[in-house]
PDB file of C-alpha atoms in Angstrom:
ATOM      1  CA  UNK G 735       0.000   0.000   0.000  1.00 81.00           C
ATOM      2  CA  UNK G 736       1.340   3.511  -0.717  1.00 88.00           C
ATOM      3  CA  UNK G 737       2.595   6.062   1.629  1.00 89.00           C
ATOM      4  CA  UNK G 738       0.134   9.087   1.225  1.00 90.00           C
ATOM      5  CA  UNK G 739       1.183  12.697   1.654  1.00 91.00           C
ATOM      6  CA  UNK G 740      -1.248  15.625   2.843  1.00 91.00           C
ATOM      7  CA  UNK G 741       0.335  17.678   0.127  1.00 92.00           C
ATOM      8  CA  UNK G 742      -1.490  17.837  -3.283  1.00 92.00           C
ATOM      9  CA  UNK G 743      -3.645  19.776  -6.030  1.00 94.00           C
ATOM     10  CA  UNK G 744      -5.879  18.703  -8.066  1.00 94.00           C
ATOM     11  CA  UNK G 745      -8.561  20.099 -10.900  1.00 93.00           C
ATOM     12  CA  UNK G 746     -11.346  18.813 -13.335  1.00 91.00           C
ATOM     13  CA  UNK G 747     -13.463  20.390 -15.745  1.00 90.00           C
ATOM     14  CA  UNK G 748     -16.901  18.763 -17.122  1.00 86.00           C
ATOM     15  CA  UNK G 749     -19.957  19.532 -18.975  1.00 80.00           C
ATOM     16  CA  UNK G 750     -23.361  18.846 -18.727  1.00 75.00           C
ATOM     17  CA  UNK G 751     -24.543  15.820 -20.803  1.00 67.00           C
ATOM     18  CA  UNK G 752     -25.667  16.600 -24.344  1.00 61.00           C
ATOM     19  CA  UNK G 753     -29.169  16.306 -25.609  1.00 54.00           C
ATOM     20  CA  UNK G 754     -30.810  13.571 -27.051  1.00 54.00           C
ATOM     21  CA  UNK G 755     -29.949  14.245 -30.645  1.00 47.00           C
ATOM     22  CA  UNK G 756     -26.092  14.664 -29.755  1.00 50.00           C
ATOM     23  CA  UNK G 757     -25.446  18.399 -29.732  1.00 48.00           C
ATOM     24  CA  UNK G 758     -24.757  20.523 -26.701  1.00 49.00           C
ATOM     25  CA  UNK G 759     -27.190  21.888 -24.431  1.00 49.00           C
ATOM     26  CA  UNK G 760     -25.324  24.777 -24.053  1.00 53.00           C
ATOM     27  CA  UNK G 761     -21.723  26.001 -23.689  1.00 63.00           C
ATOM     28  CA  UNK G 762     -21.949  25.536 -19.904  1.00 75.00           C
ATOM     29  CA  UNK G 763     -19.399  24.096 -17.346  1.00 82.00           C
ATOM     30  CA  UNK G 764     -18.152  23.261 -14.043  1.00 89.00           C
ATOM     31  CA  UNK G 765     -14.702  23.639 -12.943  1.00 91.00           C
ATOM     32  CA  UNK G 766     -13.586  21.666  -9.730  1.00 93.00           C
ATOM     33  CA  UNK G 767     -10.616  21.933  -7.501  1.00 94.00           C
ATOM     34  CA  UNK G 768      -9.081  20.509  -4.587  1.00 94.00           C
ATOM     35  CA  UNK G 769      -6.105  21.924  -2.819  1.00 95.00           C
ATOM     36  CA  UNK G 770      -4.293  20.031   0.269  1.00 93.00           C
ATOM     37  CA  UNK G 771      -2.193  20.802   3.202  1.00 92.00           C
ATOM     38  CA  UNK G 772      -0.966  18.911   6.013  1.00 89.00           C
ATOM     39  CA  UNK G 773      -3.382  19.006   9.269  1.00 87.00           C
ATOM     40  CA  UNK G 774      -3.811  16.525  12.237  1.00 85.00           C
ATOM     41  CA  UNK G 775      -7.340  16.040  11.529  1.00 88.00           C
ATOM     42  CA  UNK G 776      -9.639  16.301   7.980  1.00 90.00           C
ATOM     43  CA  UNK G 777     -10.481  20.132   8.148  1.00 92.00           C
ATOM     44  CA  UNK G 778     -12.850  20.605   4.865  1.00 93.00           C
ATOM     45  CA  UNK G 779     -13.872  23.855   3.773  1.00 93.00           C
ATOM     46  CA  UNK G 780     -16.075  24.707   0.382  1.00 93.00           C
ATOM     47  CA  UNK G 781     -16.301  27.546  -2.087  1.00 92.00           C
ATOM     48  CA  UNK G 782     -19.227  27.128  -4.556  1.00 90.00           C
ATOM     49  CA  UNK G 783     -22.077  28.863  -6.421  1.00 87.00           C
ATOM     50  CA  UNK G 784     -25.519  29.067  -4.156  1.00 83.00           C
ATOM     51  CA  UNK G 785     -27.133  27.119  -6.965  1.00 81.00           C
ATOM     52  CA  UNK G 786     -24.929  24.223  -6.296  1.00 86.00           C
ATOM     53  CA  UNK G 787     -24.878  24.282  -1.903  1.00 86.00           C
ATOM     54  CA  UNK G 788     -27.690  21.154  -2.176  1.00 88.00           C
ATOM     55  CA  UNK G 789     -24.710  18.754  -3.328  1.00 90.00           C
ATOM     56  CA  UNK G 790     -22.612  19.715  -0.154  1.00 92.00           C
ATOM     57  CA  UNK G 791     -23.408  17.187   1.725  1.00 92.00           C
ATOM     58  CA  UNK G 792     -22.405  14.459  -1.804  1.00 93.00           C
ATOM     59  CA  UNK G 793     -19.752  16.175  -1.771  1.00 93.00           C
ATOM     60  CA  UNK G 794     -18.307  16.209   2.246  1.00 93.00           C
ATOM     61  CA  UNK G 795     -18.974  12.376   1.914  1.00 93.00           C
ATOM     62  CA  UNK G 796     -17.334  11.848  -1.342  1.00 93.00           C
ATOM     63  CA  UNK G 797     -14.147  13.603   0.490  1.00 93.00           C
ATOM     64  CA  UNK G 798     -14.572  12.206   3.455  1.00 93.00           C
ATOM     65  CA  UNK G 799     -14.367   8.656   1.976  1.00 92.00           C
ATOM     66  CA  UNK G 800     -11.309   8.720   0.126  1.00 91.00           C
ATOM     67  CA  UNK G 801      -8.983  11.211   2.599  1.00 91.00           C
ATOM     68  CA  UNK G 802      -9.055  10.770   6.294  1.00 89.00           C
ATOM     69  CA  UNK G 803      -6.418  13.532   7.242  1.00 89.00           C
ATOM     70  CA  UNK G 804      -4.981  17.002   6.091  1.00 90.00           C
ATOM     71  CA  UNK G 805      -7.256  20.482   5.456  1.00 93.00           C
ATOM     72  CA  UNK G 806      -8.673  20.532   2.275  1.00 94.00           C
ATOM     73  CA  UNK G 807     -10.210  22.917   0.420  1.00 95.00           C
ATOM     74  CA  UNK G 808     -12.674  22.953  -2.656  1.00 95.00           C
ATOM     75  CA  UNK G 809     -13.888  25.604  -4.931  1.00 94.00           C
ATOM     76  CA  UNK G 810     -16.377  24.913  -7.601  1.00 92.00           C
ATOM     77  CA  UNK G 811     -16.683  27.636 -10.567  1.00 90.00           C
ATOM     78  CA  UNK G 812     -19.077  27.522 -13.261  1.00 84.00           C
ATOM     79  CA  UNK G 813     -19.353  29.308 -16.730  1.00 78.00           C
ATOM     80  CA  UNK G 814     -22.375  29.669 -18.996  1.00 63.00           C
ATOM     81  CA  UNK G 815     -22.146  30.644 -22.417  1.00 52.00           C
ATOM     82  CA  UNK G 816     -18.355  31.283 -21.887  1.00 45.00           C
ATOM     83  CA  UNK G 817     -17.945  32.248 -25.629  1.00 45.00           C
ATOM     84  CA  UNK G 818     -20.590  34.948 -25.783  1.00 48.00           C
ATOM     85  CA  UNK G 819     -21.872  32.924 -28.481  1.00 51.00           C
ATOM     86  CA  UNK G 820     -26.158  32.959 -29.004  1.00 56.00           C
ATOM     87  CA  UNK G 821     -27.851  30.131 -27.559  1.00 58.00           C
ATOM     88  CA  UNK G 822     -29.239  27.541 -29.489  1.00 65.00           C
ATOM     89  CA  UNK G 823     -32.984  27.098 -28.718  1.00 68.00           C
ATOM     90  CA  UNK G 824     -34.191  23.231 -28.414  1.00 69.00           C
ATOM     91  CA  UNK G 825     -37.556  22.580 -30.046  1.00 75.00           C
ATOM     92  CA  UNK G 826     -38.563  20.868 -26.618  1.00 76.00           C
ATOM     93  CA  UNK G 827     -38.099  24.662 -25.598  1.00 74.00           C
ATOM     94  CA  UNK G 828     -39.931  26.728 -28.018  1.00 78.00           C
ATOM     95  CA  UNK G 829     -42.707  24.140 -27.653  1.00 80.00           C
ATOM     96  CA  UNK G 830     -42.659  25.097 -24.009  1.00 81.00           C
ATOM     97  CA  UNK G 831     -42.187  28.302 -24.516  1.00 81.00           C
ATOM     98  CA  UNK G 832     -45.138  28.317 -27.267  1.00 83.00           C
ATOM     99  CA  UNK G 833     -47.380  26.517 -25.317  1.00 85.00           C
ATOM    100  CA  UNK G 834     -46.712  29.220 -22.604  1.00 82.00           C
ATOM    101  CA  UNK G 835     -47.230  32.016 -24.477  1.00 81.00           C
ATOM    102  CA  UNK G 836     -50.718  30.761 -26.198  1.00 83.00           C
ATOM    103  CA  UNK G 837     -51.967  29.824 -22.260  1.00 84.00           C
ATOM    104  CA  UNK G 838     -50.968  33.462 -21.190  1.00 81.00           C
ATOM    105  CA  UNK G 839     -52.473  35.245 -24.297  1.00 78.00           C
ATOM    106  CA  UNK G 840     -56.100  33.425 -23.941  1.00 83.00           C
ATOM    107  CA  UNK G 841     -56.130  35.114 -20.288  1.00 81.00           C
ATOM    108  CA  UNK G 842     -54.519  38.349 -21.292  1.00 80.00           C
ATOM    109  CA  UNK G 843     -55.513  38.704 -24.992  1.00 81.00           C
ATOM    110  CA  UNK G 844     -53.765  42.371 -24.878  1.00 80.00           C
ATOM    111  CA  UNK G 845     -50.897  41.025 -23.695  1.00 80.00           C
ATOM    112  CA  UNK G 846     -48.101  41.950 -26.047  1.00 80.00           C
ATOM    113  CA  UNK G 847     -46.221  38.756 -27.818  1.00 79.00           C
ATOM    114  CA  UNK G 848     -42.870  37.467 -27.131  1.00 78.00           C
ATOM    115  CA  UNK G 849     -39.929  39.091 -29.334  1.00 81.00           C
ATOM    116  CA  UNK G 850     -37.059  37.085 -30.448  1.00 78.00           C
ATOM    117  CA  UNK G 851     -34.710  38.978 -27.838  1.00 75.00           C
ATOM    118  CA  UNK G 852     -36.918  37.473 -25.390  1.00 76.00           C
ATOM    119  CA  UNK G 853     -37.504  34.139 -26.481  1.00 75.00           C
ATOM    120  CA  UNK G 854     -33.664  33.477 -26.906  1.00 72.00           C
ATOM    121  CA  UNK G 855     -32.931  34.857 -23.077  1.00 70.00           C
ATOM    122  CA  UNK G 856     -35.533  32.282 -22.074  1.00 67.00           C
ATOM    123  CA  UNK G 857     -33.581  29.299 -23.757  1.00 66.00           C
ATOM    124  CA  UNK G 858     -30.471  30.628 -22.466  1.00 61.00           C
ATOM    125  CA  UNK G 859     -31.534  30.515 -19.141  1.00 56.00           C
ATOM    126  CA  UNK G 860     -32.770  26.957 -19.035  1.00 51.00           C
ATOM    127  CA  UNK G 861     -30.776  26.117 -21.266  1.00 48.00           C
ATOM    128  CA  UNK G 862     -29.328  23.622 -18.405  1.00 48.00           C
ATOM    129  CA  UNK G 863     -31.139  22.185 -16.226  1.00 50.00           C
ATOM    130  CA  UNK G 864     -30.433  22.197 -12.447  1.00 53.00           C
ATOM    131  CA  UNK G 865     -30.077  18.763 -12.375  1.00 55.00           C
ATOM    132  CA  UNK G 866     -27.738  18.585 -15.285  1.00 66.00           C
ATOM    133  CA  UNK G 867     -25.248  20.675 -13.654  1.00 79.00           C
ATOM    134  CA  UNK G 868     -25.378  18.763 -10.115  1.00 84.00           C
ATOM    135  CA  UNK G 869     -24.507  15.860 -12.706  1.00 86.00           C
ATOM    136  CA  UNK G 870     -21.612  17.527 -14.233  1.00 87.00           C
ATOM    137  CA  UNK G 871     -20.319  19.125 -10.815  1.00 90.00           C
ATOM    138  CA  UNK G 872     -20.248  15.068  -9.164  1.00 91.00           C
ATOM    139  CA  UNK G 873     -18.752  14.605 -12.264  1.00 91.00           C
ATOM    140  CA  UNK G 874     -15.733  16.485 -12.084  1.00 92.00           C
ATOM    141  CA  UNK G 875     -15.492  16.103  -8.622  1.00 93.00           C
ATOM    142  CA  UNK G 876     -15.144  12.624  -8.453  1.00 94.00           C
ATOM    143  CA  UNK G 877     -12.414  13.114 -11.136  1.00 94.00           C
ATOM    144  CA  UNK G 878     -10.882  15.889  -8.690  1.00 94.00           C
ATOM    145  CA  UNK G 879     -10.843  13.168  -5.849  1.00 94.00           C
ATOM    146  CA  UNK G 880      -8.820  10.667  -8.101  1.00 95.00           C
ATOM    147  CA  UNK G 881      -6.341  13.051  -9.601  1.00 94.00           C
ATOM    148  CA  UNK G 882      -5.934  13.999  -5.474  1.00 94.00           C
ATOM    149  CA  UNK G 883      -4.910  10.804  -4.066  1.00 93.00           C
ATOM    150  CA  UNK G 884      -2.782  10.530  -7.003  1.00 93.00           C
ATOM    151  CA  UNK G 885      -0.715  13.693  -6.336  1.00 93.00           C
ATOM    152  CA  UNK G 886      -0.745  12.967  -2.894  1.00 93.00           C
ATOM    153  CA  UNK G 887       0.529   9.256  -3.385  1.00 92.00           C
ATOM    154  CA  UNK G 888       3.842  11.042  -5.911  1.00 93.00           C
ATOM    155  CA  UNK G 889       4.713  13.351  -3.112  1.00 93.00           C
ATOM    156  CA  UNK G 890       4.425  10.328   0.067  1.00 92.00           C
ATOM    157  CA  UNK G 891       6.828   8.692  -2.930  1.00 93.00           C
ATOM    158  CA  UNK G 892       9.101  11.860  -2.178  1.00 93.00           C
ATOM    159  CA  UNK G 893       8.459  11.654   1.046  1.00 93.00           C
ATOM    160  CA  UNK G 894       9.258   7.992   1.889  1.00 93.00           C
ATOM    161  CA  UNK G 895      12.726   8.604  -0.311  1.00 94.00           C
ATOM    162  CA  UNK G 896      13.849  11.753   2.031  1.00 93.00           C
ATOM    163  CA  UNK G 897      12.835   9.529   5.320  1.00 93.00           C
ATOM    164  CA  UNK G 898      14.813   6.234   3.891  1.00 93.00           C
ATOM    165  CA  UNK G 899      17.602   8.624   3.399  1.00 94.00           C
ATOM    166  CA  UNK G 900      17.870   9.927   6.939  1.00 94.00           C
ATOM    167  CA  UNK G 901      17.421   6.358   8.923  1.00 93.00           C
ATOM    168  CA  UNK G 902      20.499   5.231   6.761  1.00 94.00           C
ATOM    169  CA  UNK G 903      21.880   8.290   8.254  1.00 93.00           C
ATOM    170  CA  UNK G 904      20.969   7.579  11.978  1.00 92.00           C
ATOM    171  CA  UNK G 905      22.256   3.980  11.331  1.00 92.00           C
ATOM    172  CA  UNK G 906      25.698   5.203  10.111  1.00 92.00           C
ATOM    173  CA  UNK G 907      26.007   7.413  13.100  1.00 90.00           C
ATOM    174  CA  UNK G 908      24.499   4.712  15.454  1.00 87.00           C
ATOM    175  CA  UNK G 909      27.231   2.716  14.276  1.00 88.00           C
ATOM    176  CA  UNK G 910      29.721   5.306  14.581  1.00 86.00           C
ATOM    177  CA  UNK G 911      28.911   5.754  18.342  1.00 81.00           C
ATOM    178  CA  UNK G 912      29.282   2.299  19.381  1.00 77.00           C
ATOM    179  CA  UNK G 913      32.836   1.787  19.282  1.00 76.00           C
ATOM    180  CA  UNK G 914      33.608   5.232  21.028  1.00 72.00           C
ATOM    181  CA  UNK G 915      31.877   4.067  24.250  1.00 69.00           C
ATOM    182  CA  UNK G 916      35.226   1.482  25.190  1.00 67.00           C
ATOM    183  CA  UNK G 917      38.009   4.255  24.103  1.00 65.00           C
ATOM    184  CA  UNK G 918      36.322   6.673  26.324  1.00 65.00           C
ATOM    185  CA  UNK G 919      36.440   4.357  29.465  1.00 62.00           C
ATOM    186  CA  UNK G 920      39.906   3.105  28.740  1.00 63.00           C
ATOM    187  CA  UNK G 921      41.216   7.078  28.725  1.00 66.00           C
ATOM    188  CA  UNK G 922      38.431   7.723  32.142  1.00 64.00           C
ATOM    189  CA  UNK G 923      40.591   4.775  33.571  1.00 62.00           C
ATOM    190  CA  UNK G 924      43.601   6.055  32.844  1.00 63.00           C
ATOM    191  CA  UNK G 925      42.821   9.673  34.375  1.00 68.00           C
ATOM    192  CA  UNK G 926      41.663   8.473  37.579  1.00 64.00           C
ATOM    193  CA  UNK G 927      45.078   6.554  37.808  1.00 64.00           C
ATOM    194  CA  UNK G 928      46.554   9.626  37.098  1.00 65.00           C
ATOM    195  CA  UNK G 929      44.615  11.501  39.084  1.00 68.00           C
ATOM    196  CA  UNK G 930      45.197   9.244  42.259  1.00 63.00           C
ATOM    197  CA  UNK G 931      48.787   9.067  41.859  1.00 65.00           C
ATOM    198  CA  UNK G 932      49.042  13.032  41.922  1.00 68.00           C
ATOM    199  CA  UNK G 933      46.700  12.733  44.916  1.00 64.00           C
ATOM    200  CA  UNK G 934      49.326  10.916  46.645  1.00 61.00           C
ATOM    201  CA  UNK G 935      52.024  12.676  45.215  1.00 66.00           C
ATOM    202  CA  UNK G 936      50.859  15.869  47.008  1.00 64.00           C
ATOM    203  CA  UNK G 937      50.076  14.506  50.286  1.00 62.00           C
ATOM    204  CA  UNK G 938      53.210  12.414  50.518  1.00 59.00           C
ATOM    205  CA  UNK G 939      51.802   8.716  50.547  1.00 53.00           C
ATOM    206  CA  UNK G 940      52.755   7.860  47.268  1.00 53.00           C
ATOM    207  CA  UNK G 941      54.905   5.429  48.498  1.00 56.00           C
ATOM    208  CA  UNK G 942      52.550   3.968  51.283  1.00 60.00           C
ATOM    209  CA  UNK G 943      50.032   2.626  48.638  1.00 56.00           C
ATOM    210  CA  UNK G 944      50.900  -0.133  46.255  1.00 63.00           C
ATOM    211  CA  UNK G 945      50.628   0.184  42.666  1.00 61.00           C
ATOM    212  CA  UNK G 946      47.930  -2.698  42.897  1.00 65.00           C
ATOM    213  CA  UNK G 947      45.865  -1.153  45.325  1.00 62.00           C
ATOM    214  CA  UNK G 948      45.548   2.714  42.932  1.00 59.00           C
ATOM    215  CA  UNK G 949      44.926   0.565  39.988  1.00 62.00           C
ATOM    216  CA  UNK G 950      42.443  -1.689  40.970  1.00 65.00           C
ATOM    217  CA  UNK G 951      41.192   1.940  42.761  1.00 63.00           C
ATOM    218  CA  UNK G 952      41.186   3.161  39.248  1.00 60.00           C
ATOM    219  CA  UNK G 953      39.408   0.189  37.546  1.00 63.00           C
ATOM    220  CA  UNK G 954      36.640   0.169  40.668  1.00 64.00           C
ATOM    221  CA  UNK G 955      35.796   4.211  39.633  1.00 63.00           C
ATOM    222  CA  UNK G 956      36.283   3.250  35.607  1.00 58.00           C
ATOM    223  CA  UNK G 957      33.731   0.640  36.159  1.00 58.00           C
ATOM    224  CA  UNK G 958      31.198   3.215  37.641  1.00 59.00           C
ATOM    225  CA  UNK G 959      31.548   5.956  35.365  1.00 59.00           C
ATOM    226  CA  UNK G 960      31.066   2.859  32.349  1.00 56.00           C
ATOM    227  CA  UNK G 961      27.595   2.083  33.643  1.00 56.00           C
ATOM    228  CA  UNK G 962      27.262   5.972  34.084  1.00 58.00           C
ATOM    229  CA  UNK G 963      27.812   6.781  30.419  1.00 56.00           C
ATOM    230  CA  UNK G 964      26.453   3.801  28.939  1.00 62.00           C
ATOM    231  CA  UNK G 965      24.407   4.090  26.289  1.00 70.00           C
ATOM    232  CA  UNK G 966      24.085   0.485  24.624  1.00 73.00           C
ATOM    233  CA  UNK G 967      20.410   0.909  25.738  1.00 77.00           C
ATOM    234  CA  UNK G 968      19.656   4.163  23.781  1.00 79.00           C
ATOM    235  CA  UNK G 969      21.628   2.350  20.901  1.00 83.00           C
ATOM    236  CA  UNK G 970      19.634  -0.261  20.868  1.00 86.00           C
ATOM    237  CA  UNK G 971      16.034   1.190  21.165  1.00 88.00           C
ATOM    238  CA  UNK G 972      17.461   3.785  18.650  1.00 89.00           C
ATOM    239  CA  UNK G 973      18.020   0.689  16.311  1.00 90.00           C
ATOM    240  CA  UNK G 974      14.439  -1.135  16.548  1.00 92.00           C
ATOM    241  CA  UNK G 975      12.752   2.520  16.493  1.00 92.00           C
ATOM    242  CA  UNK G 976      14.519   2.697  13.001  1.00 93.00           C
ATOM    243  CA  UNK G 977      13.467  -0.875  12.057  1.00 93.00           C
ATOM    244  CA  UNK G 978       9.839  -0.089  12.587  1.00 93.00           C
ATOM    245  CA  UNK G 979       9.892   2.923  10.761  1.00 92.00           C
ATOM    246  CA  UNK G 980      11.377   1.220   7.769  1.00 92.00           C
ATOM    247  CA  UNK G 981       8.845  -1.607   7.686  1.00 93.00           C
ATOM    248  CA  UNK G 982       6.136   0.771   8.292  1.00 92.00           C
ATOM    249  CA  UNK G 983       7.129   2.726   5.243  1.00 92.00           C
ATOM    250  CA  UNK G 984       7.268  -0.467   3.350  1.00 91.00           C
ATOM    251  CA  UNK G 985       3.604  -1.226   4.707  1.00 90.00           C
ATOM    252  CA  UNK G 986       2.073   2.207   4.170  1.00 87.00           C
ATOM    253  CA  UNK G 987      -1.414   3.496   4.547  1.00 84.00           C
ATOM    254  CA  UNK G 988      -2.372   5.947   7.200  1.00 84.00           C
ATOM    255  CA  UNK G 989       0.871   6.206   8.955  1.00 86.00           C
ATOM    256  CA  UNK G 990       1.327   9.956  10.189  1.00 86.00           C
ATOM    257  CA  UNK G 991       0.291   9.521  13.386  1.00 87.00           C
ATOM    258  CA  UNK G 992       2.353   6.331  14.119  1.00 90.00           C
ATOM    259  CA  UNK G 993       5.561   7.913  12.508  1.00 92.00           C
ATOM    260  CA  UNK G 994       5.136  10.747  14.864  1.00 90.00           C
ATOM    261  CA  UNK G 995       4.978   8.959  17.883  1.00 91.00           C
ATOM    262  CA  UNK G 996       8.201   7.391  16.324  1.00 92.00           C
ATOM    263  CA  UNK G 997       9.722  10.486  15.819  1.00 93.00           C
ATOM    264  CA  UNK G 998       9.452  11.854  19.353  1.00 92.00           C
ATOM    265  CA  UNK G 999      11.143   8.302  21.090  1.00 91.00           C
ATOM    266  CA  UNK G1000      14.030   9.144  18.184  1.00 91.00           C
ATOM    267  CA  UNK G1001      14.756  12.142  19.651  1.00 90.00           C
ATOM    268  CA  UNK G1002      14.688  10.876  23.669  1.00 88.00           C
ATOM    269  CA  UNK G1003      17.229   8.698  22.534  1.00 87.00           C
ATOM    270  CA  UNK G1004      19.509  11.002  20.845  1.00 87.00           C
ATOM    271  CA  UNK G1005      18.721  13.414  24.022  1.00 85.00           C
ATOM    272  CA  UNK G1006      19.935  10.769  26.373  1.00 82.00           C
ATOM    273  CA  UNK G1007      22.667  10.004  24.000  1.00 81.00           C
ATOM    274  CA  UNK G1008      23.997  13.392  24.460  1.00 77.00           C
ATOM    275  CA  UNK G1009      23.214  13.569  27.910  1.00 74.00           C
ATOM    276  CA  UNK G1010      25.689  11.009  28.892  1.00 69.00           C
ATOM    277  CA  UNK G1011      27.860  11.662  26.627  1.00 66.00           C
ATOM    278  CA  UNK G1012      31.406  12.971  28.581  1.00 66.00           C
ATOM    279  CA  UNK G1013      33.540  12.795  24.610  1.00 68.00           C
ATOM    280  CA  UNK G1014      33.350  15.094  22.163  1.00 76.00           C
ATOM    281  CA  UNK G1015      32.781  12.768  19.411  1.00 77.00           C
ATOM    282  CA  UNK G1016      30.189  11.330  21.109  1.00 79.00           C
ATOM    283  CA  UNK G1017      28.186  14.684  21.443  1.00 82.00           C
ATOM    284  CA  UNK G1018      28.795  15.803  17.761  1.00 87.00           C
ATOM    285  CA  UNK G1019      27.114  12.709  16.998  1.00 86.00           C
ATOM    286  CA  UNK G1020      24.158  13.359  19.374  1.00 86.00           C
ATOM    287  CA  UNK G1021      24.101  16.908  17.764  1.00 90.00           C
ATOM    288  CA  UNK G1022      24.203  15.026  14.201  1.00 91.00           C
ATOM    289  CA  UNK G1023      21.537  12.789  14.895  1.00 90.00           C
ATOM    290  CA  UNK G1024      19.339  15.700  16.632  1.00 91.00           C
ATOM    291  CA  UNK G1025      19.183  17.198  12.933  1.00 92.00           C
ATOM    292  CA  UNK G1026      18.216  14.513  11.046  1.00 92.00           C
ATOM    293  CA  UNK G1027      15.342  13.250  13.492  1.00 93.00           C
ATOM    294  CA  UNK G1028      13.982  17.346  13.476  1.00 92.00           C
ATOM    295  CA  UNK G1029      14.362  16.980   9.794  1.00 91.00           C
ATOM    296  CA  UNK G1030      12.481  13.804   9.609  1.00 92.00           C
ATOM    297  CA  UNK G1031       9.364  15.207  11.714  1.00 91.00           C
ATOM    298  CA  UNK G1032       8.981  18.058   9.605  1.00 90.00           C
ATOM    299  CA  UNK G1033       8.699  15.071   6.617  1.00 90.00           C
ATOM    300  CA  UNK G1034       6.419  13.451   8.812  1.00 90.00           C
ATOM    301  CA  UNK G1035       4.594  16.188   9.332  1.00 89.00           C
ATOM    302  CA  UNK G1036       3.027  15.715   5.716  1.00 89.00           C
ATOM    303  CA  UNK G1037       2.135  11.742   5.745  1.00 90.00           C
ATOM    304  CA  UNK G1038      -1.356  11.255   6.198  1.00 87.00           C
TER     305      UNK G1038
END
């Protein structure tokens, strides 16, 4: 299944159907569009014509059905007789329009007849039918939806790429802190020797203590700060945090929510990282991984 982003545009055009004999009603359409940004819930908000607010409701359903997250707007435009061209009067409308006429003369027999001018603004004003143009505007809506998920499902492509990209990145660093941990307690151990022997230096027992006795001192206080600083843990949770996000990428569907959650234990671990970090290399590499997890939740951000 596809990784979805909240991201997307999308825009469809249709007519209303032509008449029985195969030529155009009219030169009458609706235009549709549907524009996306990221949100935590589905926000939907509509710009149409009066004449068209009766298919809101079709139209919140046909949304709601296909998109579960991310505010989305619609706007629905339509144009009549775009090309300023005459109408084209139907005979099922002069008949009407005849049959009119004659009924309203035989009560109002001074009542002046209809001019051309007049008949032809008639036509053009039914010339589609309500109904014809809630057709065409479900039409091109359900096109809009389509064309939608499919720009959303390119960028989640994008998206998915840019995320891959920085877990290989937290795994190379991951794997970069791991063999830092023993060099810093072998030169911690080392200090506190140091450190002891200068203690004894300047009081003057350097000679009453035996060499055995300072460095098993020294190993006692490099064991401590080892268990102090260690950060196989974080390592490790780091590691299956970044395995689940690469098999739920692989999975995909809704996944936003998940991935976030995801993010935020990322970046406790680098935290801790850096918290017990007491070697330079080792913070640069909490610092490193801090960026590419804030970079990741602003991708994530967009994944419905």
């Amino acid at each position: 299944m596809p990784v979805y982003s909240m991201t997307g545009y999308a825009n469809s055009v249709a007519q209303p159907p032509k008449a029985e004999d195969g030529t155009n009603v009219s030169n009458s359409s609706v235009s549709v569009e549907l524009r996306s940004v990221n949100g935590r819930f589905l926000d939907l908000s509509m710009r149409m014509p009066e004449e068209l607010r009766g298919l809101e409701p079709q139209l919140r359903e046909l949304i709601a059905a296909r998109f579960k997250r991310g505010k989305i707007e619609l706007r629905i435009n339509t144009q009549r007789e775009a090309d300023g061209g005459l109408p084209q009067p139907q005979p099922d409308q002069l008949h009407r329009l005849a049959s009119l006429d004659a009924k309203v003369r035989s009560w109002l027999p001074e009542a002046a007849p209809l001019s051309v001018h007049e008949a032809l603004n008639w036509c053009k004003s039914g010339a589609t039918a309500p109904d014809k143009l809630d057709g065409a505007t479900l039409e091109a809506a359900q096109a809009c939806v389509l064309g939608l998920a499919e720009a959303r499902e390119r960028e989640g492509e994008k998206l998915v790429a840019i995320l891959s990209e920085r877990i290989q990145r937290l795994r190379e660093l991951a794997d970069e802190a791991e063999p830092l941990l023993p060099a810093v307690v072998a030169r911690q151990q080392q200090r506190f020797l140091e450190r002891w022997q200068e203690a004894l230096a300047a009081t003057g027992a350097a000679g009453t203590v035996p060499q055995e006795a300072l460095q098993e001192r020294a190993l006692n206080e490099a064991a401590a700060f080892a268990i102090r600083i260690d950060v196989a843990e974080e390592l490790a949770r780091l590691r299956a945090h970044l395995d689940e996000l690469t098999r739920l990428l692989k999975k995909g569907g809704e996944l936003g929510k998940r991935l976030d959650f995801l993010i935020q234990e990322l970046h406790r671990e680098a935290n801790t990282l850096g918290s017990k970090s007491t070697a330079l290399e080792l913070t640069n590499i909490s610092v490193e991984m801090k960026v590419a997890i804030e970079q990741m939740r602003e991708q994530v951000q967009n994944i419905e």
